[in-house]
Amino acid sequence: MTLVNANGASIPTLGFGTFRMEAADTERMVSHVLKQGYRHIDTAKIYGNEAAVGQGFKASAIPRPDVFLTTKVWVANYGRDAFLASVDESLKKLETDYVDLLLLHWPNTAVSLEEQIAALNDVAKAGKARHIGVSNFNTTLMKEAARLSRMPLANNQIEYHPYLDQQPVIATASELGMSITAYYAMADGKVIADRMLQEIAAVHKRSVAQVVLRWIVQQGCVVLSKTVSETRAAENAAIFDFELSADDMGTIAKLARPDGRIVSPDGLAPEWDVAG
Ligand SMILES: NC(=O)c1ccc[n+]([C@@H]2O[C@H](COP(=O)([O-])OP(=O)(O)OC[C@H]3O[C@@H](n4cnc5c(N)ncnc54)[C@H](OP(=O)(O)O)[C@@H]3O)[C@@H](O)[C@H]2O)c1
C-alpha cells in the first residue's frame, strides 16, 4: 500500500469508506478488507457505525498500529464539552485509545472556528488523535483553520470525482502542506455508465471504477471507496499496478462540469470555490 505524506502524517492512499452502511455489512466488510490488505478505514460519528467498525477491526486481528483509522466530529458537537465527549464516545465505540486522523466533518459557525480548532488540538495533545484535519472546507476556511492551529493540519476530506473540478482546494492544500482525501470518487455510482471512462478503461483492460480511483491517486490524493461487495473491494484495491497516460489524465479532467457537485447540504455547505 502506498502512502500520502502530509504535515507529518503518512496516510495509506486507498481508504475503505463506511458511509451508508448497515452495522452488519460494516463489521463484515471492515474485517474482510483489512484481511485483504486495506490499511485505512474511514468512519464518522454521524454514520452511526463506529461500534461495527470496531468489531470488524477486532475480528480482522490486524495489529492496531498497522491500521490508519479516521473518524469525524459532527457539527452539533463543536462546543468544547460536547466535542471532547464525542471523541471519547467514538474511541469507546471503536475500541481504541486513539484515532489516526480526527476531522471536523463540515464547517459550522455556531461555535467559532478558533474554538473548534482548539478542541481538535487538545484532543491530539491528549494522545487521542495522532493527526487532525477538516472536511468539506473551502480554500478560505482551510487557510483560516491552518492559521489557527498549533499543530499542522494534515488533511481536508472533500467530494472529488471526474465531474467536479477541485483544483482550487487541491492547490491550497498543497500550499499548506496538507493532503486531500477524495470522497464520492465514483460520483455516487454515476461514473460507471460514462462512455469516455468506459473507453479509457477498455484500453487499460481495467474497470471504470479502477480508472477513476487511479485518476485520483495519480494526482497525489488519498481516495476512499465504499462497497458492500467483497469482489468490488478487491477490484477497487487493484489500482497500483497500472498507470494512466498524461492524455488519459487530461481527458478525464475535462469531464468536469459546473453542476458536477453532488453533496451540498443546506445549512452545512460553505461557499464553494469555483474552478477557473
Ligand atoms: N466527509 C464527508 O462529508 C463524506 C461524505 C460522503 C462520503 N464520505 C466518505 O467517503 C466514502 C466513499 O464514498 P461512497 O463510497 O459513499 O461514494 P462512491 O465512492 O461514489 O461510491 C458510490 C457507490 O459505488 C458503488 N461501488 C463501489 N465500488 C464499485 C465498483 N468497483 N463498481 C461499481 N460500483 C462500485 C458502491 O455501491 P455497493 O456498495 O453496492 O458496491 C457505492 O455505494 C464514504 O463511505 C465515506 O467514508 C465522506
mmCIF file of C-alpha atoms and ligand atoms in Angstrom:
data_model
loop_
_atom_site.group_PDB
_atom_site.id
_atom_site.type_symbol
_atom_site.label_atom_id
_atom_site.label_comp_id
_atom_site.label_asym_id
_atom_site.label_seq_id
_atom_site.Cartn_x
_atom_site.Cartn_y
_atom_site.Cartn_z
ATOM 1 C CA MET A 1 0.000 0.000 0.000
ATOM 2 C CA THR A 2 1.428 3.401 -0.962
ATOM 3 C CA LEU A 3 1.266 6.383 1.389
ATOM 4 C CA VAL A 4 0.452 10.072 1.034
ATOM 5 C CA ASN A 5 2.672 12.148 3.332
ATOM 6 C CA ALA A 6 1.414 15.488 4.604
ATOM 7 C CA ASN A 7 2.398 17.636 7.564
ATOM 8 C CA GLY A 8 3.799 14.658 9.493
ATOM 9 C CA ALA A 9 1.036 12.188 8.627
ATOM 10 C CA SER A 10 1.568 9.125 6.419
ATOM 11 C CA ILE A 11 -1.855 8.158 5.128
ATOM 12 C CA PRO A 12 -2.464 4.918 3.203
ATOM 13 C CA THR A 13 -3.502 6.104 -0.262
ATOM 14 C CA LEU A 14 -6.613 3.946 -0.511
ATOM 15 C CA GLY A 15 -9.138 4.061 2.322
ATOM 16 C CA PHE A 16 -12.260 1.993 2.844
ATOM 17 C CA GLY A 17 -15.342 4.188 3.429
ATOM 18 C CA THR A 18 -18.287 3.171 5.594
ATOM 19 C CA PHE A 19 -20.938 5.837 4.906
ATOM 20 C CA ARG A 20 -24.488 4.480 4.390
ATOM 21 C CA MET A 21 -23.504 1.003 5.563
ATOM 22 C CA GLU A 22 -25.607 -1.080 7.936
ATOM 23 C CA ALA A 23 -23.843 -2.370 11.048
ATOM 24 C CA ALA A 24 -23.714 -5.993 9.876
ATOM 25 C CA ASP A 25 -22.253 -5.030 6.476
ATOM 26 C CA THR A 26 -19.792 -2.659 8.137
ATOM 27 C CA GLU A 27 -18.480 -5.302 10.515
ATOM 28 C CA ARG A 28 -18.228 -7.933 7.764
ATOM 29 C CA MET A 29 -16.587 -5.627 5.217
ATOM 30 C CA VAL A 30 -14.152 -3.907 7.612
ATOM 31 C CA SER A 31 -12.883 -7.283 8.787
ATOM 32 C CA HIS A 32 -12.712 -8.560 5.205
ATOM 33 C CA VAL A 33 -10.926 -5.600 3.624
ATOM 34 C CA LEU A 34 -8.339 -5.451 6.404
ATOM 35 C CA LYS A 35 -7.547 -9.132 5.868
ATOM 36 C CA GLN A 36 -7.450 -8.414 2.120
ATOM 37 C CA GLY A 37 -4.797 -5.709 2.590
ATOM 38 C CA TYR A 38 -6.602 -2.390 3.065
ATOM 39 C CA ARG A 39 -4.912 -0.408 5.843
ATOM 40 C CA HIS A 40 -7.129 2.669 6.091
ATOM 41 C CA ILE A 41 -10.712 2.829 7.355
ATOM 42 C CA ASP A 42 -12.892 5.953 7.262
ATOM 43 C CA THR A 43 -15.895 6.438 9.516
ATOM 44 C CA ALA A 44 -17.678 9.286 11.332
ATOM 45 C CA LYS A 45 -19.754 9.802 14.445
ATOM 46 C CA ILE A 46 -22.797 10.643 12.302
ATOM 47 C CA TYR A 47 -22.581 7.353 10.342
ATOM 48 C CA GLY A 48 -23.723 5.543 13.490
ATOM 49 C CA ASN A 49 -21.478 2.564 12.751
ATOM 50 C CA GLU A 50 -18.311 3.178 14.766
ATOM 51 C CA ALA A 51 -19.066 0.206 17.040
ATOM 52 C CA ALA A 52 -19.390 -2.036 13.975
ATOM 53 C CA VAL A 53 -16.093 -0.658 12.616
ATOM 54 C CA GLY A 54 -14.503 -1.518 15.976
ATOM 55 C CA GLN A 55 -15.936 -5.049 15.857
ATOM 56 C CA GLY A 56 -14.777 -5.577 12.282
ATOM 57 C CA PHE A 57 -11.322 -4.331 13.141
ATOM 58 C CA LYS A 58 -11.126 -6.694 16.125
ATOM 59 C CA ALA A 59 -12.292 -9.630 14.003
ATOM 60 C CA SER A 60 -9.574 -8.913 11.415
ATOM 61 C CA ALA A 61 -6.852 -9.467 14.082
ATOM 62 C CA ILE A 62 -4.678 -6.873 12.305
ATOM 63 C CA PRO A 63 -2.471 -5.073 14.891
ATOM 64 C CA ARG A 64 -3.750 -1.594 15.770
ATOM 65 C CA PRO A 65 -0.580 0.268 14.669
ATOM 66 C CA ASP A 66 -0.890 -1.235 11.184
ATOM 67 C CA VAL A 67 -4.263 0.407 10.525
ATOM 68 C CA PHE A 68 -4.961 4.075 9.799
ATOM 69 C CA LEU A 69 -8.326 4.931 11.340
ATOM 70 C CA THR A 70 -10.207 8.167 10.664
ATOM 71 C CA THR A 71 -13.318 9.470 12.355
ATOM 72 C CA LYS A 72 -15.086 12.841 12.328
ATOM 73 C CA VAL A 73 -16.820 15.038 14.877
ATOM 74 C CA TRP A 74 -20.333 16.072 13.864
ATOM 75 C CA VAL A 75 -21.222 19.811 13.755
ATOM 76 C CA ALA A 76 -23.736 19.581 16.614
ATOM 77 C CA ASN A 77 -20.840 18.649 18.911
ATOM 78 C CA TYR A 78 -18.487 21.557 18.186
ATOM 79 C CA GLY A 79 -18.969 23.200 21.608
ATOM 80 C CA ARG A 80 -15.954 22.275 23.743
ATOM 81 C CA ASP A 81 -17.564 19.881 26.239
ATOM 82 C CA ALA A 82 -19.661 18.153 23.604
ATOM 83 C CA PHE A 83 -16.598 17.903 21.335
ATOM 84 C CA LEU A 84 -14.477 16.150 23.960
ATOM 85 C CA ALA A 85 -17.357 13.850 24.936
ATOM 86 C CA SER A 86 -17.984 12.997 21.259
ATOM 87 C CA VAL A 87 -14.357 11.958 20.748
ATOM 88 C CA ASP A 88 -14.388 9.830 23.911
ATOM 89 C CA GLU A 89 -17.567 8.113 22.767
ATOM 90 C CA SER A 90 -16.087 7.481 19.294
ATOM 91 C CA LEU A 91 -12.967 5.929 20.854
ATOM 92 C CA LYS A 92 -15.070 3.749 23.143
ATOM 93 C CA LYS A 93 -17.169 2.502 20.226
ATOM 94 C CA LEU A 94 -14.113 1.961 18.039
ATOM 95 C CA GLU A 95 -12.447 0.141 20.972
ATOM 96 C CA THR A 96 -9.220 2.059 20.608
ATOM 97 C CA ASP A 97 -7.285 4.661 22.610
ATOM 98 C CA TYR A 98 -6.669 6.897 19.594
ATOM 99 C CA VAL A 99 -7.620 7.593 16.018
ATOM 100 C CA ASP A 100 -5.007 8.302 13.378
ATOM 101 C CA LEU A 101 -6.953 11.218 11.950
ATOM 102 C CA LEU A 102 -9.731 13.274 13.531
ATOM 103 C CA LEU A 103 -11.687 15.631 11.262
ATOM 104 C CA LEU A 104 -14.234 18.410 11.659
ATOM 105 C CA HIS A 105 -16.986 16.892 9.481
ATOM 106 C CA TRP A 106 -18.362 20.156 7.991
ATOM 107 C CA PRO A 107 -17.707 23.847 8.563
ATOM 108 C CA ASN A 108 -20.095 25.400 11.069
ATOM 109 C CA THR A 109 -20.449 28.858 12.558
ATOM 110 C CA ALA A 110 -22.482 28.065 15.706
ATOM 111 C CA VAL A 111 -19.139 27.762 17.516
ATOM 112 C CA SER A 112 -16.128 29.847 16.430
ATOM 113 C CA LEU A 113 -13.587 28.120 14.207
ATOM 114 C CA GLU A 114 -10.961 29.075 16.774
ATOM 115 C CA GLU A 115 -12.780 27.030 19.439
ATOM 116 C CA GLN A 116 -13.229 24.070 17.084
ATOM 117 C CA ILE A 117 -9.543 24.084 16.161
ATOM 118 C CA ALA A 118 -8.505 24.447 19.807
ATOM 119 C CA ALA A 119 -10.585 21.372 20.692
ATOM 120 C CA LEU A 120 -9.001 19.380 17.842
ATOM 121 C CA ASN A 121 -5.537 20.370 19.075
ATOM 122 C CA ASP A 122 -6.347 19.490 22.689
ATOM 123 C CA VAL A 123 -7.614 16.046 21.685
ATOM 124 C CA ALA A 124 -4.374 15.481 19.762
ATOM 125 C CA LYS A 125 -2.293 16.723 22.684
ATOM 126 C CA ALA A 126 -4.091 14.248 24.951
ATOM 127 C CA GLY A 127 -2.951 11.458 22.610
ATOM 128 C CA LYS A 128 -6.453 10.650 21.371
ATOM 129 C CA ALA A 129 -5.754 11.682 17.750
ATOM 130 C CA ARG A 130 -2.386 11.315 16.009
ATOM 131 C CA HIS A 131 -3.316 13.820 13.318
ATOM 132 C CA ILE A 132 -6.058 16.379 12.823
ATOM 133 C CA GLY A 133 -7.829 17.918 9.871
ATOM 134 C CA VAL A 134 -11.050 19.136 8.316
ATOM 135 C CA SER A 135 -13.662 18.035 5.806
ATOM 136 C CA ASN A 136 -15.714 19.973 3.271
ATOM 137 C CA PHE A 137 -13.701 23.149 3.883
ATOM 138 C CA ASN A 138 -13.280 25.714 1.091
ATOM 139 C CA THR A 139 -9.925 27.439 0.466
ATOM 140 C CA THR A 140 -10.699 30.427 2.708
ATOM 141 C CA LEU A 141 -11.708 28.222 5.642
ATOM 142 C CA MET A 142 -8.723 25.913 5.113
ATOM 143 C CA LYS A 143 -6.302 28.824 5.316
ATOM 144 C CA GLU A 144 -8.036 30.202 8.399
ATOM 145 C CA ALA A 145 -8.091 26.776 10.102
ATOM 146 C CA ALA A 146 -4.386 26.250 9.339
ATOM 147 C CA ARG A 147 -3.551 29.703 10.730
ATOM 148 C CA LEU A 148 -5.443 28.982 13.952
ATOM 149 C CA SER A 149 -3.987 25.524 14.564
ATOM 150 C CA ARG A 150 -0.961 24.948 16.799
ATOM 151 C CA MET A 151 -0.484 21.510 15.228
ATOM 152 C CA PRO A 152 -0.280 21.377 11.433
ATOM 153 C CA LEU A 153 -3.496 20.191 9.792
ATOM 154 C CA ALA A 154 -2.904 17.020 7.810
ATOM 155 C CA ASN A 155 -5.962 16.688 5.608
ATOM 156 C CA ASN A 156 -9.108 18.110 4.031
ATOM 157 C CA GLN A 157 -11.610 15.414 3.002
ATOM 158 C CA ILE A 158 -13.716 16.617 0.071
ATOM 159 C CA GLU A 159 -16.032 15.431 -2.672
ATOM 160 C CA TYR A 160 -13.850 14.752 -5.693
ATOM 161 C CA HIS A 161 -14.551 12.857 -8.906
ATOM 162 C CA PRO A 162 -14.234 13.422 -12.664
ATOM 163 C CA TYR A 163 -17.366 15.608 -12.817
ATOM 164 C CA LEU A 164 -16.137 18.103 -10.176
ATOM 165 C CA ASP A 165 -13.070 20.323 -10.659
ATOM 166 C CA GLN A 166 -11.428 20.732 -7.255
ATOM 167 C CA GLN A 167 -8.173 22.373 -8.404
ATOM 168 C CA PRO A 168 -8.507 25.456 -6.113
ATOM 169 C CA VAL A 169 -8.794 23.288 -2.982
ATOM 170 C CA ILE A 170 -6.058 20.901 -4.130
ATOM 171 C CA ALA A 171 -3.691 23.812 -4.845
ATOM 172 C CA THR A 172 -4.391 25.414 -1.454
ATOM 173 C CA ALA A 173 -3.846 22.100 0.343
ATOM 174 C CA SER A 174 -0.502 21.804 -1.387
ATOM 175 C CA GLU A 175 0.493 25.352 -0.337
ATOM 176 C CA LEU A 176 -0.421 24.482 3.266
ATOM 177 C CA GLY A 177 1.388 21.127 3.188
ATOM 178 C CA MET A 178 -1.965 19.363 3.636
ATOM 179 C CA SER A 179 -3.275 16.304 1.820
ATOM 180 C CA ILE A 180 -6.630 15.857 0.118
ATOM 181 C CA THR A 181 -8.849 12.834 0.602
ATOM 182 C CA ALA A 182 -11.436 12.306 -2.133
ATOM 183 C CA TYR A 183 -14.894 11.051 -1.218
ATOM 184 C CA TYR A 184 -17.650 10.108 -3.711
ATOM 185 C CA ALA A 185 -14.870 9.243 -6.155
ATOM 186 C CA MET A 186 -17.391 7.344 -8.251
ATOM 187 C CA ALA A 187 -19.784 10.291 -8.158
ATOM 188 C CA ASP A 188 -22.197 8.131 -6.185
ATOM 189 C CA GLY A 189 -22.050 5.467 -8.898
ATOM 190 C CA LYS A 190 -22.609 7.815 -11.900
ATOM 191 C CA VAL A 191 -19.139 7.303 -13.418
ATOM 192 C CA ILE A 192 -19.757 3.625 -14.151
ATOM 193 C CA ALA A 193 -22.010 4.360 -17.173
ATOM 194 C CA ASP A 194 -19.749 7.099 -18.616
ATOM 195 C CA ARG A 195 -18.825 6.348 -22.261
ATOM 196 C CA MET A 196 -15.499 8.200 -22.191
ATOM 197 C CA LEU A 197 -14.428 6.461 -18.982
ATOM 198 C CA GLN A 198 -15.513 3.114 -20.429
ATOM 199 C CA GLU A 199 -13.277 3.729 -23.476
ATOM 200 C CA ILE A 200 -10.246 4.560 -21.317
ATOM 201 C CA ALA A 201 -10.955 1.552 -19.095
ATOM 202 C CA ALA A 202 -11.122 -0.748 -22.151
ATOM 203 C CA VAL A 203 -7.705 0.458 -23.378
ATOM 204 C CA HIS A 204 -6.166 -0.397 -19.996
ATOM 205 C CA LYS A 205 -8.219 -3.599 -19.612
ATOM 206 C CA ARG A 206 -9.500 -2.251 -16.290
ATOM 207 C CA SER A 207 -12.920 -1.320 -14.896
ATOM 208 C CA VAL A 208 -14.244 2.246 -14.842
ATOM 209 C CA ALA A 209 -14.093 2.148 -11.027
ATOM 210 C CA GLN A 210 -10.373 1.317 -11.188
ATOM 211 C CA VAL A 211 -9.679 4.069 -13.732
ATOM 212 C CA VAL A 212 -11.424 6.700 -11.622
ATOM 213 C CA LEU A 213 -9.714 5.652 -8.375
ATOM 214 C CA ARG A 214 -6.382 5.586 -10.226
ATOM 215 C CA TRP A 215 -7.023 9.054 -11.704
ATOM 216 C CA ILE A 216 -7.325 10.428 -8.173
ATOM 217 C CA VAL A 217 -4.321 8.651 -6.632
ATOM 218 C CA GLN A 218 -2.145 9.626 -9.605
ATOM 219 C CA GLN A 219 -2.750 13.267 -8.577
ATOM 220 C CA GLY A 220 -1.216 12.579 -5.155
ATOM 221 C CA CYS A 221 -4.557 12.462 -3.326
ATOM 222 C CA VAL A 222 -5.885 9.857 -0.909
ATOM 223 C CA VAL A 223 -9.071 8.186 -2.174
ATOM 224 C CA LEU A 224 -11.934 6.458 -0.364
ATOM 225 C CA SER A 225 -14.184 3.784 -1.761
ATOM 226 C CA LYS A 226 -17.074 2.029 -0.105
ATOM 227 C CA THR A 227 -18.748 -1.173 -1.172
ATOM 228 C CA VAL A 228 -20.734 -3.961 0.438
ATOM 229 C CA SER A 229 -19.223 -6.429 -2.048
ATOM 230 C CA GLU A 230 -16.034 -8.390 -1.371
ATOM 231 C CA THR A 231 -15.432 -8.691 -5.132
ATOM 232 C CA ARG A 232 -15.708 -4.939 -5.677
ATOM 233 C CA ALA A 233 -13.450 -4.241 -2.686
ATOM 234 C CA ALA A 234 -10.747 -6.379 -4.329
ATOM 235 C CA GLU A 235 -11.335 -4.658 -7.681
ATOM 236 C CA ASN A 236 -11.036 -1.217 -6.072
ATOM 237 C CA ALA A 237 -7.750 -2.152 -4.382
ATOM 238 C CA ALA A 238 -6.127 -3.279 -7.664
ATOM 239 C CA ILE A 239 -5.140 0.209 -8.818
ATOM 240 C CA PHE A 240 -1.428 0.275 -8.054
ATOM 241 C CA ASP A 241 -0.159 -1.827 -10.963
ATOM 242 C CA PHE A 242 -1.103 0.325 -13.946
ATOM 243 C CA GLU A 243 -0.687 3.948 -14.977
ATOM 244 C CA LEU A 244 -2.884 6.406 -16.836
ATOM 245 C CA SER A 245 -1.136 8.450 -19.529
ATOM 246 C CA ALA A 246 -0.974 12.256 -19.399
ATOM 247 C CA ASP A 247 -3.596 12.234 -22.188
ATOM 248 C CA ASP A 248 -5.902 9.987 -20.132
ATOM 249 C CA MET A 249 -5.467 12.233 -17.092
ATOM 250 C CA GLY A 250 -6.357 15.347 -19.113
ATOM 251 C CA THR A 251 -9.312 13.716 -20.879
ATOM 252 C CA ILE A 252 -10.810 12.637 -17.546
ATOM 253 C CA ALA A 253 -10.253 16.103 -16.029
ATOM 254 C CA LYS A 254 -12.234 17.595 -18.944
ATOM 255 C CA LEU A 255 -15.350 15.679 -17.834
ATOM 256 C CA ALA A 256 -15.768 18.244 -15.028
ATOM 257 C CA ARG A 257 -18.872 20.409 -15.320
ATOM 258 C CA PRO A 258 -20.281 23.361 -13.375
ATOM 259 C CA ASP A 259 -23.182 21.306 -11.963
ATOM 260 C CA GLY A 260 -20.970 18.336 -11.091
ATOM 261 C CA ARG A 261 -21.142 18.736 -7.330
ATOM 262 C CA ILE A 262 -23.427 16.174 -5.635
ATOM 263 C CA VAL A 263 -23.046 16.829 -1.895
ATOM 264 C CA SER A 264 -24.059 20.341 -0.824
ATOM 265 C CA PRO A 265 -26.446 20.154 2.139
ATOM 266 C CA ASP A 266 -28.343 23.313 3.090
ATOM 267 C CA GLY A 267 -27.139 24.709 6.388
ATOM 268 C CA LEU A 268 -23.785 22.906 6.140
ATOM 269 C CA ALA A 269 -22.196 23.695 2.784
ATOM 270 C CA PRO A 270 -19.808 26.667 2.721
ATOM 271 C CA GLU A 271 -19.473 28.981 -0.278
ATOM 272 C CA TRP A 272 -17.760 26.561 -2.642
ATOM 273 C CA ASP A 273 -14.670 27.589 -4.601
ATOM 274 C CA VAL A 274 -15.228 27.954 -8.310
ATOM 275 C CA ALA A 275 -12.510 26.498 -10.535
ATOM 276 C CA GLY A 276 -11.076 28.902 -13.106
HETATM 277 N N1 LIG B 1 -16.615 13.794 4.619
HETATM 278 C C1 LIG B 1 -17.816 13.691 4.094
HETATM 279 O O1 LIG B 1 -18.667 14.594 4.210
HETATM 280 C C2 LIG B 1 -18.156 12.449 3.312
HETATM 281 C C3 LIG B 1 -19.319 12.418 2.502
HETATM 282 C C4 LIG B 1 -19.587 11.257 1.786
HETATM 283 C C5 LIG B 1 -18.741 10.156 1.880
HETATM 284 N N2 LIG B 1 -17.639 10.207 2.697
HETATM 285 C C6 LIG B 1 -16.724 9.036 2.842
HETATM 286 O O2 LIG B 1 -16.311 8.626 1.548
HETATM 287 C C7 LIG B 1 -16.608 7.226 1.366
HETATM 288 C C8 LIG B 1 -16.778 6.949 -0.096
HETATM 289 O O3 LIG B 1 -17.987 7.495 -0.579
HETATM 290 P P1 LIG B 1 -19.060 6.480 -1.222
HETATM 291 O O4 LIG B 1 -18.417 5.149 -1.339
HETATM 292 O O5 LIG B 1 -20.310 6.580 -0.463
HETATM 293 O O6 LIG B 1 -19.259 7.054 -2.677
HETATM 294 P P2 LIG B 1 -18.663 6.496 -4.038
HETATM 295 O O7 LIG B 1 -17.196 6.267 -3.904
HETATM 296 O O8 LIG B 1 -19.100 7.469 -5.060
HETATM 297 O O9 LIG B 1 -19.369 5.083 -4.248
HETATM 298 C C9 LIG B 1 -20.748 5.005 -4.571
HETATM 299 C C10 LIG B 1 -21.193 3.585 -4.768
HETATM 300 O O10 LIG B 1 -20.376 2.937 -5.746
HETATM 301 C C11 LIG B 1 -20.501 1.518 -5.566
HETATM 302 N N3 LIG B 1 -19.232 0.882 -5.923
HETATM 303 C C12 LIG B 1 -18.120 0.734 -5.157
HETATM 304 N N4 LIG B 1 -17.167 0.067 -5.839
HETATM 305 C C13 LIG B 1 -17.682 -0.199 -7.062
HETATM 306 C C14 LIG B 1 -17.189 -0.858 -8.209
HETATM 307 N N5 LIG B 1 -15.967 -1.373 -8.244
HETATM 308 N N6 LIG B 1 -18.011 -0.960 -9.311
HETATM 309 C C15 LIG B 1 -19.250 -0.433 -9.310
HETATM 310 N N7 LIG B 1 -19.771 0.216 -8.234
HETATM 311 C C16 LIG B 1 -18.999 0.320 -7.122
HETATM 312 C C17 LIG B 1 -20.847 1.290 -4.112
HETATM 313 O O11 LIG B 1 -22.044 0.506 -4.042
HETATM 314 P P3 LIG B 1 -22.019 -1.020 -3.474
HETATM 315 O O12 LIG B 1 -21.804 -0.924 -2.002
HETATM 316 O O13 LIG B 1 -23.382 -1.515 -3.841
HETATM 317 O O14 LIG B 1 -20.905 -1.744 -4.181
HETATM 318 C C18 LIG B 1 -21.063 2.708 -3.550
HETATM 319 O O15 LIG B 1 -22.241 2.786 -2.786
HETATM 320 C C19 LIG B 1 -17.802 7.021 2.280
HETATM 321 O O16 LIG B 1 -18.040 5.680 2.552
HETATM 322 C C20 LIG B 1 -17.387 7.823 3.493
HETATM 323 O O17 LIG B 1 -16.459 7.096 4.275
HETATM 324 C C21 LIG B 1 -17.339 11.336 3.393
#
